[in-house]
PDB file of N, CA and C in Angstrom:
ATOM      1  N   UNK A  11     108.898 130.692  92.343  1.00 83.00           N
ATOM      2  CA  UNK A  11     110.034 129.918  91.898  1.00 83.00           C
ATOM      3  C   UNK A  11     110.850 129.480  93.113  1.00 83.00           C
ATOM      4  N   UNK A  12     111.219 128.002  93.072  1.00 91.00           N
ATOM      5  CA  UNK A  12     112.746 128.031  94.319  1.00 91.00           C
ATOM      6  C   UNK A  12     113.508 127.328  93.438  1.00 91.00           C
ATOM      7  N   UNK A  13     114.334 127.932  94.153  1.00 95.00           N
ATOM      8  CA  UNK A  13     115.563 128.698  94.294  1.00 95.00           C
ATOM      9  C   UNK A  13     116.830 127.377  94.674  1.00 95.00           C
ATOM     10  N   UNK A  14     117.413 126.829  93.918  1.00 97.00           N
ATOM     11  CA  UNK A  14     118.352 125.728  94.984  1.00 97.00           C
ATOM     12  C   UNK A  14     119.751 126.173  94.529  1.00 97.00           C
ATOM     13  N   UNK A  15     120.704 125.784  95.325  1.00 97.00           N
ATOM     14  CA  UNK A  15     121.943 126.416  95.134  1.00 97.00           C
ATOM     15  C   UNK A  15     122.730 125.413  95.417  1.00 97.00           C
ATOM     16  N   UNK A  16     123.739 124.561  94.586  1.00 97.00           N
ATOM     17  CA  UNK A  16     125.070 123.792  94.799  1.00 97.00           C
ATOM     18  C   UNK A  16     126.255 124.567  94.937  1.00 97.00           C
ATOM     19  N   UNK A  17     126.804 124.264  95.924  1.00 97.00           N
ATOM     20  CA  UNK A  17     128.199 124.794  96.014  1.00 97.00           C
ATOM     21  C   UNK A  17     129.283 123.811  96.289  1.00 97.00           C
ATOM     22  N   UNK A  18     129.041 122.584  95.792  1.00 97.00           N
ATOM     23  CA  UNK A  18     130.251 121.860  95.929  1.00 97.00           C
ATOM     24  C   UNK A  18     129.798 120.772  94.945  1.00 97.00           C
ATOM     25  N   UNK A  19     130.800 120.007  93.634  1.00 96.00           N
ATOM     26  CA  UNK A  19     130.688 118.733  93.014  1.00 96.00           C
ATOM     27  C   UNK A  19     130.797 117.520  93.661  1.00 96.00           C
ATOM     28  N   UNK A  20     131.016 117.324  94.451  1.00 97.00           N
ATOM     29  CA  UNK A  20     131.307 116.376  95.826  1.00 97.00           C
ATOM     30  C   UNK A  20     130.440 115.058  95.580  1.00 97.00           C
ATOM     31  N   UNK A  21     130.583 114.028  95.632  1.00 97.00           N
ATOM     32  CA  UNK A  21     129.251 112.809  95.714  1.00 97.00           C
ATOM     33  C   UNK A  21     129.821 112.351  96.313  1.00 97.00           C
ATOM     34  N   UNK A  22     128.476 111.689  96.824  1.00 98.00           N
ATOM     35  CA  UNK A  22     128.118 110.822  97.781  1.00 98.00           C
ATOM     36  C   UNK A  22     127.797 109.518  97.388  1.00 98.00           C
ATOM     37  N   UNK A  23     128.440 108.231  97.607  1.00 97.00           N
ATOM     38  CA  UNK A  23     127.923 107.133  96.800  1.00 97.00           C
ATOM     39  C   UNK A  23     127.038 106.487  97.745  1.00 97.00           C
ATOM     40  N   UNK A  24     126.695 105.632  97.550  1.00 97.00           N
ATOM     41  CA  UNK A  24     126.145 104.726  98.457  1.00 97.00           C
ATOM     42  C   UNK A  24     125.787 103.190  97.717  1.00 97.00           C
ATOM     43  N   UNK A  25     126.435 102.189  97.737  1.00 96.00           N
ATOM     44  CA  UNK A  25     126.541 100.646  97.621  1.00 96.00           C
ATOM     45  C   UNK A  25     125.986  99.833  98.817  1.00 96.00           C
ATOM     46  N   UNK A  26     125.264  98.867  98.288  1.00 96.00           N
ATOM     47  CA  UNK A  26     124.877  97.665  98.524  1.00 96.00           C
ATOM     48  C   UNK A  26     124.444  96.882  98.135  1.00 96.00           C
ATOM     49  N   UNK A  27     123.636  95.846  99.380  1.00 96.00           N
ATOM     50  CA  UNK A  27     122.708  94.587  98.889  1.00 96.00           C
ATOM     51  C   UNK A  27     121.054  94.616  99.480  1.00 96.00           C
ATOM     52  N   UNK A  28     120.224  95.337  98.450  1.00 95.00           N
ATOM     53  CA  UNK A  28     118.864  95.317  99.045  1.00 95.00           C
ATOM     54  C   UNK A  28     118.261  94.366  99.642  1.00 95.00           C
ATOM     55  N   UNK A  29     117.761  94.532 101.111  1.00 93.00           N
ATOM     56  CA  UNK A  29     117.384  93.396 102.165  1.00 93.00           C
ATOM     57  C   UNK A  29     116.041  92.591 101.285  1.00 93.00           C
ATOM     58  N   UNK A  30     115.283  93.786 100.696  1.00 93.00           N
ATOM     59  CA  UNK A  30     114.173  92.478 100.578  1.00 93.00           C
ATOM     60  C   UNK A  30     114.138  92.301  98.976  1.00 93.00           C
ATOM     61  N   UNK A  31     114.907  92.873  97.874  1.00 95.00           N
ATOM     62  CA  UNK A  31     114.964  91.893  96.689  1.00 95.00           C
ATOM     63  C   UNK A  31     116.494  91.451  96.432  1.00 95.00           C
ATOM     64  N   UNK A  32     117.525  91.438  97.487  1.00 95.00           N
ATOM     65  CA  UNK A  32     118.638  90.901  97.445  1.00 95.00           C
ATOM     66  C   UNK A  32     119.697  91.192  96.092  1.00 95.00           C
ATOM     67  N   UNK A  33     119.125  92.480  95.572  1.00 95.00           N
ATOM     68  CA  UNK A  33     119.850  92.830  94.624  1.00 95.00           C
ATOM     69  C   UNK A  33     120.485  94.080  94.794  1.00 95.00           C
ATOM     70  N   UNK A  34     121.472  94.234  93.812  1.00 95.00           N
ATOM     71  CA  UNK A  34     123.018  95.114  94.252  1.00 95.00           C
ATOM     72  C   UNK A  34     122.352  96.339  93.951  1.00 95.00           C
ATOM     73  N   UNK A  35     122.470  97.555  94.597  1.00 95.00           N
ATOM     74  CA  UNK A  35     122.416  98.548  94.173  1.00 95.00           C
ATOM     75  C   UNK A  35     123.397 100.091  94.411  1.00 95.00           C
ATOM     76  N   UNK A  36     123.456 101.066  93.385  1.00 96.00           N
ATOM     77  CA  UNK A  36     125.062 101.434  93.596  1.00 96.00           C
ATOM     78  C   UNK A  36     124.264 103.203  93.462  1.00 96.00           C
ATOM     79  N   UNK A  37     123.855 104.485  94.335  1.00 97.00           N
ATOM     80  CA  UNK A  37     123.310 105.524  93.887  1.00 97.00           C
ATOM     81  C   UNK A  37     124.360 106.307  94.603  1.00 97.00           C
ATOM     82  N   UNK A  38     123.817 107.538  94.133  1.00 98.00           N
ATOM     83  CA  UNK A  38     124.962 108.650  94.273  1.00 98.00           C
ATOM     84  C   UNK A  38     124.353 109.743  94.363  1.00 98.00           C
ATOM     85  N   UNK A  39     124.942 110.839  95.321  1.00 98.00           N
ATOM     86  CA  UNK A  39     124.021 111.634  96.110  1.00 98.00           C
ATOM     87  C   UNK A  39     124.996 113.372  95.787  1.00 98.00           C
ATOM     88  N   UNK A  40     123.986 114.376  95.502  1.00 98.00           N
ATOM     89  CA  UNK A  40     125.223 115.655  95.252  1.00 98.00           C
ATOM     90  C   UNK A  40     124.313 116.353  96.650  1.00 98.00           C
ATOM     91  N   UNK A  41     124.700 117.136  97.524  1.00 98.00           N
ATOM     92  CA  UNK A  41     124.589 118.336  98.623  1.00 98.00           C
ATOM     93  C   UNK A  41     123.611 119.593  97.653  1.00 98.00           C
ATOM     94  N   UNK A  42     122.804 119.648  98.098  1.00 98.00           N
ATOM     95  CA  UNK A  42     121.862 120.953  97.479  1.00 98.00           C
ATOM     96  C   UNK A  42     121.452 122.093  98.788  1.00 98.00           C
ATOM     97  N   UNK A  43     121.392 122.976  98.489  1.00 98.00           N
ATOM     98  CA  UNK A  43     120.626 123.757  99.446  1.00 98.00           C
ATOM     99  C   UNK A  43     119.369 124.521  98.772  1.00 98.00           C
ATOM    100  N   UNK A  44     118.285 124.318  99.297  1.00 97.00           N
ATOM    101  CA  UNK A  44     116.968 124.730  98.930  1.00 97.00           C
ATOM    102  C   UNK A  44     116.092 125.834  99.608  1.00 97.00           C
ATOM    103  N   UNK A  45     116.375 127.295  99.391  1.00 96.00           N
ATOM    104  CA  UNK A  45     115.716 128.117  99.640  1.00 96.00           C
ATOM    105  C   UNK A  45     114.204 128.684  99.922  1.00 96.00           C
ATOM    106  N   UNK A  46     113.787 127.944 100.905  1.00 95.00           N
ATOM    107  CA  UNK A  46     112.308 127.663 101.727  1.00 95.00           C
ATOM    108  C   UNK A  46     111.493 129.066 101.962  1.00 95.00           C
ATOM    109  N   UNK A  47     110.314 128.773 102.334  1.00 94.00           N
ATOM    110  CA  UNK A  47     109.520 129.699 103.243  1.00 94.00           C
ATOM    111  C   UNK A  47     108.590 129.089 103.851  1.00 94.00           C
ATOM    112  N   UNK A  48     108.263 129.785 105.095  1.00 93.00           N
ATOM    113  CA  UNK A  48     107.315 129.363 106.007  1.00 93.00           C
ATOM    114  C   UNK A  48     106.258 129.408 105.579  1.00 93.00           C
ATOM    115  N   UNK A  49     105.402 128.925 106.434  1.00 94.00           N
ATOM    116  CA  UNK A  49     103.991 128.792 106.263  1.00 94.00           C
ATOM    117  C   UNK A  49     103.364 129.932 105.509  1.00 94.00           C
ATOM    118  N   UNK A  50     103.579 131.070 106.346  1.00 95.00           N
ATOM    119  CA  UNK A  50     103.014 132.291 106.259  1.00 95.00           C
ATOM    120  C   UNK A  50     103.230 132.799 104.869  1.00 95.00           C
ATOM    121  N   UNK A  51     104.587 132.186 104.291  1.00 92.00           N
ATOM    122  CA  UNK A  51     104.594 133.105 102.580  1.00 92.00           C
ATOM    123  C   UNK A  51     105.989 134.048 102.842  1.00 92.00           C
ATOM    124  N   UNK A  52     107.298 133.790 104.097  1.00 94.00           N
ATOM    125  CA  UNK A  52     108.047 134.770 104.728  1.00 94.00           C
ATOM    126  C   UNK A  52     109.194 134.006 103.998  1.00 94.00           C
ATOM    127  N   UNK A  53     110.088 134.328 103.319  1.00 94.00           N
ATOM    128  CA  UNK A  53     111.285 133.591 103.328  1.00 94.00           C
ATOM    129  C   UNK A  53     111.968 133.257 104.462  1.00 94.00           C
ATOM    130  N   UNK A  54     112.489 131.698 104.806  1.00 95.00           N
ATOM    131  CA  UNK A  54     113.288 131.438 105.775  1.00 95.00           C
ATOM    132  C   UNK A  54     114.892 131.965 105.594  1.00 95.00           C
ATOM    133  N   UNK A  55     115.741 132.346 106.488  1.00 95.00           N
ATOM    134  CA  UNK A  55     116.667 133.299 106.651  1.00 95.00           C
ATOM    135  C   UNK A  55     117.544 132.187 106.151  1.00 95.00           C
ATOM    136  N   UNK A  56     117.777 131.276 106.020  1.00 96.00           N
ATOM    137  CA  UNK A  56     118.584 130.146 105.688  1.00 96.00           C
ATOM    138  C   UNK A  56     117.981 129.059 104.878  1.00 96.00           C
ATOM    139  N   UNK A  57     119.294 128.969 103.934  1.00 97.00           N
ATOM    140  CA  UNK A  57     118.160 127.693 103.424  1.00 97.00           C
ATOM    141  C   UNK A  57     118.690 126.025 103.754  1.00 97.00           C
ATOM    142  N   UNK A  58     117.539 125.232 103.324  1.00 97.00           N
ATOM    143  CA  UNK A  58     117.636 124.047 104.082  1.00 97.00           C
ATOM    144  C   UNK A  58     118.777 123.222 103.274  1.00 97.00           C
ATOM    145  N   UNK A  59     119.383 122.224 103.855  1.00 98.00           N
ATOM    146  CA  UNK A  59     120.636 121.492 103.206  1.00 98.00           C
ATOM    147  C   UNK A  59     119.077 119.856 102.730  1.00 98.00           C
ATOM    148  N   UNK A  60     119.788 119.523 102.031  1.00 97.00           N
ATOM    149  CA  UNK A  60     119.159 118.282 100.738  1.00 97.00           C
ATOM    150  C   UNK A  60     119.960 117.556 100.277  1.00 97.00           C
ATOM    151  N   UNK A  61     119.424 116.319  99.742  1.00 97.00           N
ATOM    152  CA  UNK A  61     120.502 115.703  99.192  1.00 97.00           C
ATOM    153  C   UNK A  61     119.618 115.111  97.660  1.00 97.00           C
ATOM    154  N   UNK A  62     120.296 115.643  96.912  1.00 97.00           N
ATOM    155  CA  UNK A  62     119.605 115.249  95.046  1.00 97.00           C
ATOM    156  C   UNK A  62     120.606 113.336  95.078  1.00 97.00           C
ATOM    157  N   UNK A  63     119.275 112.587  94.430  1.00 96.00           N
ATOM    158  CA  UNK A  63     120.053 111.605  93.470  1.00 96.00           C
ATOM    159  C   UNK A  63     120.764 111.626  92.048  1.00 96.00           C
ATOM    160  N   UNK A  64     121.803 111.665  92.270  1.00 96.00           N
ATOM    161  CA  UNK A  64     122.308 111.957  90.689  1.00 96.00           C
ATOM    162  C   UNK A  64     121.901 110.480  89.723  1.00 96.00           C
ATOM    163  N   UNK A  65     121.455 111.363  88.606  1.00 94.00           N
ATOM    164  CA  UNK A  65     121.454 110.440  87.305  1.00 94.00           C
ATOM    165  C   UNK A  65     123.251 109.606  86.548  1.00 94.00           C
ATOM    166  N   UNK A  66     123.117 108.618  85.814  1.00 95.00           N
ATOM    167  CA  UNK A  66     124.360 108.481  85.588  1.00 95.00           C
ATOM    168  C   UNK A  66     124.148 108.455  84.116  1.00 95.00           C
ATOM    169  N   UNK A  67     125.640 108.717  83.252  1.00 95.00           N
ATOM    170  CA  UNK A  67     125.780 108.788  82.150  1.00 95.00           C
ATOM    171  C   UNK A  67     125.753 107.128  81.089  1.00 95.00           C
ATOM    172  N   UNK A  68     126.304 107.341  80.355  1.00 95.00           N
ATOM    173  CA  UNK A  68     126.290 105.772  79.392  1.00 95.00           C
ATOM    174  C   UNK A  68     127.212 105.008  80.105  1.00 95.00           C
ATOM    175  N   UNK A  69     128.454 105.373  80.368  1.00 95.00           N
ATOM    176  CA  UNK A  69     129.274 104.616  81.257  1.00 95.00           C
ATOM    177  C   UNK A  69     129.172 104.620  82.514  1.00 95.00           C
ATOM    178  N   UNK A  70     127.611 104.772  83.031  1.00 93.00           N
ATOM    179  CA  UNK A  70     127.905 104.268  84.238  1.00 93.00           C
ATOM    180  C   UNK A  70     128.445 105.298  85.873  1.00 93.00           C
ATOM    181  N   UNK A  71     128.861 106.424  85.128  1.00 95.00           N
ATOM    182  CA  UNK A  71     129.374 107.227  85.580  1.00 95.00           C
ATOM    183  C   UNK A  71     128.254 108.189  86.603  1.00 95.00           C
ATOM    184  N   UNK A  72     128.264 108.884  87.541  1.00 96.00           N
ATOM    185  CA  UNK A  72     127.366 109.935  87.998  1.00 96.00           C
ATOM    186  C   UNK A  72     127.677 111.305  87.512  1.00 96.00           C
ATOM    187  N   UNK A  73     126.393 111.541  87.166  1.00 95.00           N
ATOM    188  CA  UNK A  73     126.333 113.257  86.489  1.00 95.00           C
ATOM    189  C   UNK A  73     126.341 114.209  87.911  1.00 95.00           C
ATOM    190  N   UNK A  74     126.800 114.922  88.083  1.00 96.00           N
ATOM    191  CA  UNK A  74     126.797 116.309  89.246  1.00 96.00           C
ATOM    192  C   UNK A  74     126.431 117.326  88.258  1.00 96.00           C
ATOM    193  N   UNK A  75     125.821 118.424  89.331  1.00 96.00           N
ATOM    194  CA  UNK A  75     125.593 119.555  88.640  1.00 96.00           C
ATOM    195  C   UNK A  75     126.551 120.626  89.193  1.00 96.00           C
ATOM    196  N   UNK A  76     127.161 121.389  87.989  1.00 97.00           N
ATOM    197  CA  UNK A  76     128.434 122.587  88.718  1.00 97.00           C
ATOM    198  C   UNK A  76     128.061 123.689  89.200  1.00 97.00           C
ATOM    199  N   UNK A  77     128.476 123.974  90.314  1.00 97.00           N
ATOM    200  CA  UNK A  77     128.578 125.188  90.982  1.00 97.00           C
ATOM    201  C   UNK A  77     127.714 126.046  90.481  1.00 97.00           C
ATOM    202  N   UNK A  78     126.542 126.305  91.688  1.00 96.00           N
ATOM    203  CA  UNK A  78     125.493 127.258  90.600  1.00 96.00           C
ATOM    204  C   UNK A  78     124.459 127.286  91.480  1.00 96.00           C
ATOM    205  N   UNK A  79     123.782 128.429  90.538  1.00 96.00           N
ATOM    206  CA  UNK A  79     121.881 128.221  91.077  1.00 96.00           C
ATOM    207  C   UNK A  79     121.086 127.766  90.619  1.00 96.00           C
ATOM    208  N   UNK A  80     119.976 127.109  90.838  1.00 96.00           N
ATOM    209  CA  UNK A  80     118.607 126.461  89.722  1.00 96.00           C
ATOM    210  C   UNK A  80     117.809 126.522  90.583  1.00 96.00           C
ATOM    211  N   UNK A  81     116.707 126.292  89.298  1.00 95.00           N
ATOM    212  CA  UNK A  81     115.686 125.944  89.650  1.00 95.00           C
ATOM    213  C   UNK A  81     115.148 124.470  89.404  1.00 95.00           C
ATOM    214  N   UNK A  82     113.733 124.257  89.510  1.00 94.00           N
ATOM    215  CA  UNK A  82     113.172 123.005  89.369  1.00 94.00           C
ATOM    216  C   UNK A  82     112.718 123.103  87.934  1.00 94.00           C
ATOM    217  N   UNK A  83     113.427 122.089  86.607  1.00 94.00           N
ATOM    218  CA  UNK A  83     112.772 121.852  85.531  1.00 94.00           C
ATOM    219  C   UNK A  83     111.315 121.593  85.767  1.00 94.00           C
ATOM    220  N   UNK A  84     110.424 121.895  84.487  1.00 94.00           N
ATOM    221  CA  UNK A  84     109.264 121.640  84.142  1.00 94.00           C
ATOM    222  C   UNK A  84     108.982 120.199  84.663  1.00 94.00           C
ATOM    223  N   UNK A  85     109.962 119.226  83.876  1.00 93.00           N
ATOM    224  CA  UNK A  85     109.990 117.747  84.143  1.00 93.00           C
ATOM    225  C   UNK A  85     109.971 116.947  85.715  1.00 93.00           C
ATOM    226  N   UNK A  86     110.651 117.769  86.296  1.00 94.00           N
ATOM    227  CA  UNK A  86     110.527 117.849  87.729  1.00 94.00           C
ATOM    228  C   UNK A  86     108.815 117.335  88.565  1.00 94.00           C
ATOM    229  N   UNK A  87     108.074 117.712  87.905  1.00 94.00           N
ATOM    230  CA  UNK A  87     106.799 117.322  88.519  1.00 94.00           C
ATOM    231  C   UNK A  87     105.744 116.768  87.542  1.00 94.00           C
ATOM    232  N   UNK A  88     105.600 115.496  87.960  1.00 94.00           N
ATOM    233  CA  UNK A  88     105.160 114.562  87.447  1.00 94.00           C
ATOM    234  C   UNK A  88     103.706 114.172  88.314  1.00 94.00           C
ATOM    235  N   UNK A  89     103.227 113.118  87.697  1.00 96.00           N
ATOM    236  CA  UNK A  89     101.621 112.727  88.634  1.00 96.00           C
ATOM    237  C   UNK A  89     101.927 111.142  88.612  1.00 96.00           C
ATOM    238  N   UNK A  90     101.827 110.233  89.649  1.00 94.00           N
ATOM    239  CA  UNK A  90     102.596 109.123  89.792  1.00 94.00           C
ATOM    240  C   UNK A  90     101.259 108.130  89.074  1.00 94.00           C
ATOM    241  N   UNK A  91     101.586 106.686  88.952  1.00 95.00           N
ATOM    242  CA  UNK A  91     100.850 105.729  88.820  1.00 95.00           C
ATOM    243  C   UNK A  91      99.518 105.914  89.673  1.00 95.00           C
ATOM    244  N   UNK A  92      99.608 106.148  90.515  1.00 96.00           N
ATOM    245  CA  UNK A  92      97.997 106.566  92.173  1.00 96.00           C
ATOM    246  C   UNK A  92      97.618 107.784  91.681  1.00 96.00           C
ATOM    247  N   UNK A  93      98.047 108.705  90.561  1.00 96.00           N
ATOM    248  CA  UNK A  93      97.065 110.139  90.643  1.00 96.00           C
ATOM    249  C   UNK A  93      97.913 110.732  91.669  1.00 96.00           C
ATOM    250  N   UNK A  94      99.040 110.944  92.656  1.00 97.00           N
ATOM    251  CA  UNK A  94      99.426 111.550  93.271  1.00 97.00           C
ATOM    252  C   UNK A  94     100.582 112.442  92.639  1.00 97.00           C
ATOM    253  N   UNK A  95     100.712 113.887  93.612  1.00 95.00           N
ATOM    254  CA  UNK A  95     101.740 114.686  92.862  1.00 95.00           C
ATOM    255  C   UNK A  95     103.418 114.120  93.193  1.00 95.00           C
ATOM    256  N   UNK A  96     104.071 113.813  92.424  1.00 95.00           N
ATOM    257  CA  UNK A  96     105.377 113.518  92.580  1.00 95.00           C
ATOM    258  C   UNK A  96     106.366 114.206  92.484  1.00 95.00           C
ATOM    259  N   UNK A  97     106.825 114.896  92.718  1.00 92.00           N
ATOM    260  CA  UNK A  97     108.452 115.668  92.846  1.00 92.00           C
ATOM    261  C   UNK A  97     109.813 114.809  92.439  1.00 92.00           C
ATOM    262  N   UNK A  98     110.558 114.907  91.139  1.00 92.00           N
ATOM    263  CA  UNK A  98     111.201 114.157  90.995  1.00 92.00           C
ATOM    264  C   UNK A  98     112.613 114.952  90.562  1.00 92.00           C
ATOM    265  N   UNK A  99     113.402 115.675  91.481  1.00 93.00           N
ATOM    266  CA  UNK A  99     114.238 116.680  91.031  1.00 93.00           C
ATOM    267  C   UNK A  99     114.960 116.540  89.635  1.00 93.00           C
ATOM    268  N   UNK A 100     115.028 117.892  88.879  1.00 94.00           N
ATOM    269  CA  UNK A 100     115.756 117.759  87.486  1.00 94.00           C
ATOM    270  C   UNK A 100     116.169 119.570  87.693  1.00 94.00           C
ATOM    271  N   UNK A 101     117.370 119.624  87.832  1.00 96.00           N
ATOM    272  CA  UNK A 101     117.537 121.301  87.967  1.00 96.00           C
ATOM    273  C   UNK A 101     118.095 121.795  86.502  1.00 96.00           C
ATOM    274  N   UNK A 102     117.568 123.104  86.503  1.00 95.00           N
ATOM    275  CA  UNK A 102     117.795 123.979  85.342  1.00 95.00           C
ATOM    276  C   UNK A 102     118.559 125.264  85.708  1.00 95.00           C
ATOM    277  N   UNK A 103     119.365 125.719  85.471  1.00 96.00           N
ATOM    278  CA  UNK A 103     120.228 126.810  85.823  1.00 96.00           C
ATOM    279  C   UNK A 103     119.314 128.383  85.903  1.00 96.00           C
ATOM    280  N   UNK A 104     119.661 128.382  86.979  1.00 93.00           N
ATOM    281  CA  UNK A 104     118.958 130.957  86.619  1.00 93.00           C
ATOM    282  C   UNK A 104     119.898 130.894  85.885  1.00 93.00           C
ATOM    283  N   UNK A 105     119.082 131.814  84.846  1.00 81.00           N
ATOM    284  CA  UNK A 105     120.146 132.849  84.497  1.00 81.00           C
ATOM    285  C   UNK A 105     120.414 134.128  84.851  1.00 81.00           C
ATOM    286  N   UNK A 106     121.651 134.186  84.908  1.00 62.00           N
ATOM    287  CA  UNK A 106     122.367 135.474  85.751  1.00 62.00           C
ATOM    288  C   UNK A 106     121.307 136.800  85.552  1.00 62.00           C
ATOM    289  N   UNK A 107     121.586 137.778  86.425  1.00 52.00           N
ATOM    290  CA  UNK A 107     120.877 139.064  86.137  1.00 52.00           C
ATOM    291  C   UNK A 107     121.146 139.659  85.128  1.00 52.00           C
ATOM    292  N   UNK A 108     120.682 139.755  84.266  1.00 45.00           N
ATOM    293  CA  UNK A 108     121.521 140.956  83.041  1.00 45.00           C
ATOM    294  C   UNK A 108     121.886 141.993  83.850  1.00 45.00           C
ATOM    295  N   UNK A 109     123.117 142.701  83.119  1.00 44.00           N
ATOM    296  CA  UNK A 109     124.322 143.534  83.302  1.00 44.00           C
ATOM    297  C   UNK A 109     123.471 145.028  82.869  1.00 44.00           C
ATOM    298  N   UNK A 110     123.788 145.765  83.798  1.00 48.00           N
ATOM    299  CA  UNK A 110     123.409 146.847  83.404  1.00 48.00           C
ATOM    300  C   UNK A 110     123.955 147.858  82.339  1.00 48.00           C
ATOM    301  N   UNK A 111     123.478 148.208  81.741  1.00 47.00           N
ATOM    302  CA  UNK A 111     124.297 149.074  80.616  1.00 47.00           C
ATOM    303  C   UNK A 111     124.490 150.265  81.170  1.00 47.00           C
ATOM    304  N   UNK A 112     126.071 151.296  81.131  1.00 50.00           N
ATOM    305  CA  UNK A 112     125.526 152.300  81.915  1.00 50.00           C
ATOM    306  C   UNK A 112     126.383 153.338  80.219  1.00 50.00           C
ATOM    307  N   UNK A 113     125.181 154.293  80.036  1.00 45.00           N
ATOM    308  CA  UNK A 113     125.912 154.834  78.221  1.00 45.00           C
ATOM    309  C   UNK A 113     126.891 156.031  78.667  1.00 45.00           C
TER     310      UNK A 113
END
């Protein structure tokens, strides 16, 4: 499983005018950090900073995800038009550790 972690609602927009179909485009970016490992199978001591495209709502609006940990939805990996594997982030929340009962 990995592991990604937001710690801030923060976006990032980004506006313009695409050079080669000259049309407007307006996306929006949330800060992720993604909990890696090396080659070998070792967890890296830090995890790497990312940047997710946020989806937007009916109005237009950008969705963020709150303060939290996830993982990668099922939906997340897809097989493109070429037969190739595609990665298309959609995060799903951990759920917390259950609480220990102590009687």
């Amino acid at each position: 499983m990995i592991k990604i972690t937001i710690t801030s609602t923060d976006i990032r927009n980004m506006k313009g005018i695409s050079k080669t179909s000259q049309k407007p485009y307006d996306l929006n970016f949330q800060t992720a950090y993604v909990h890696t490992w090396d080659k070998q199978g070792h967890a890296n001591p830090y995890p790497e900073k990312t940047e997710l495209m946020l989806d937007k709502d009916t109005n237009g609006l950008p969705v963020s995800y709150p303060v939290g940990d996830y993982t990668f939805a099922p939906s997340s990996i897809q097989i493109d038009r070429m037969g190739n594997l595609d990665l298309r982030p959609v995060l799903t929340p951990l759920k917390a550790a259950h609480a220990v009962k102590l009687a």
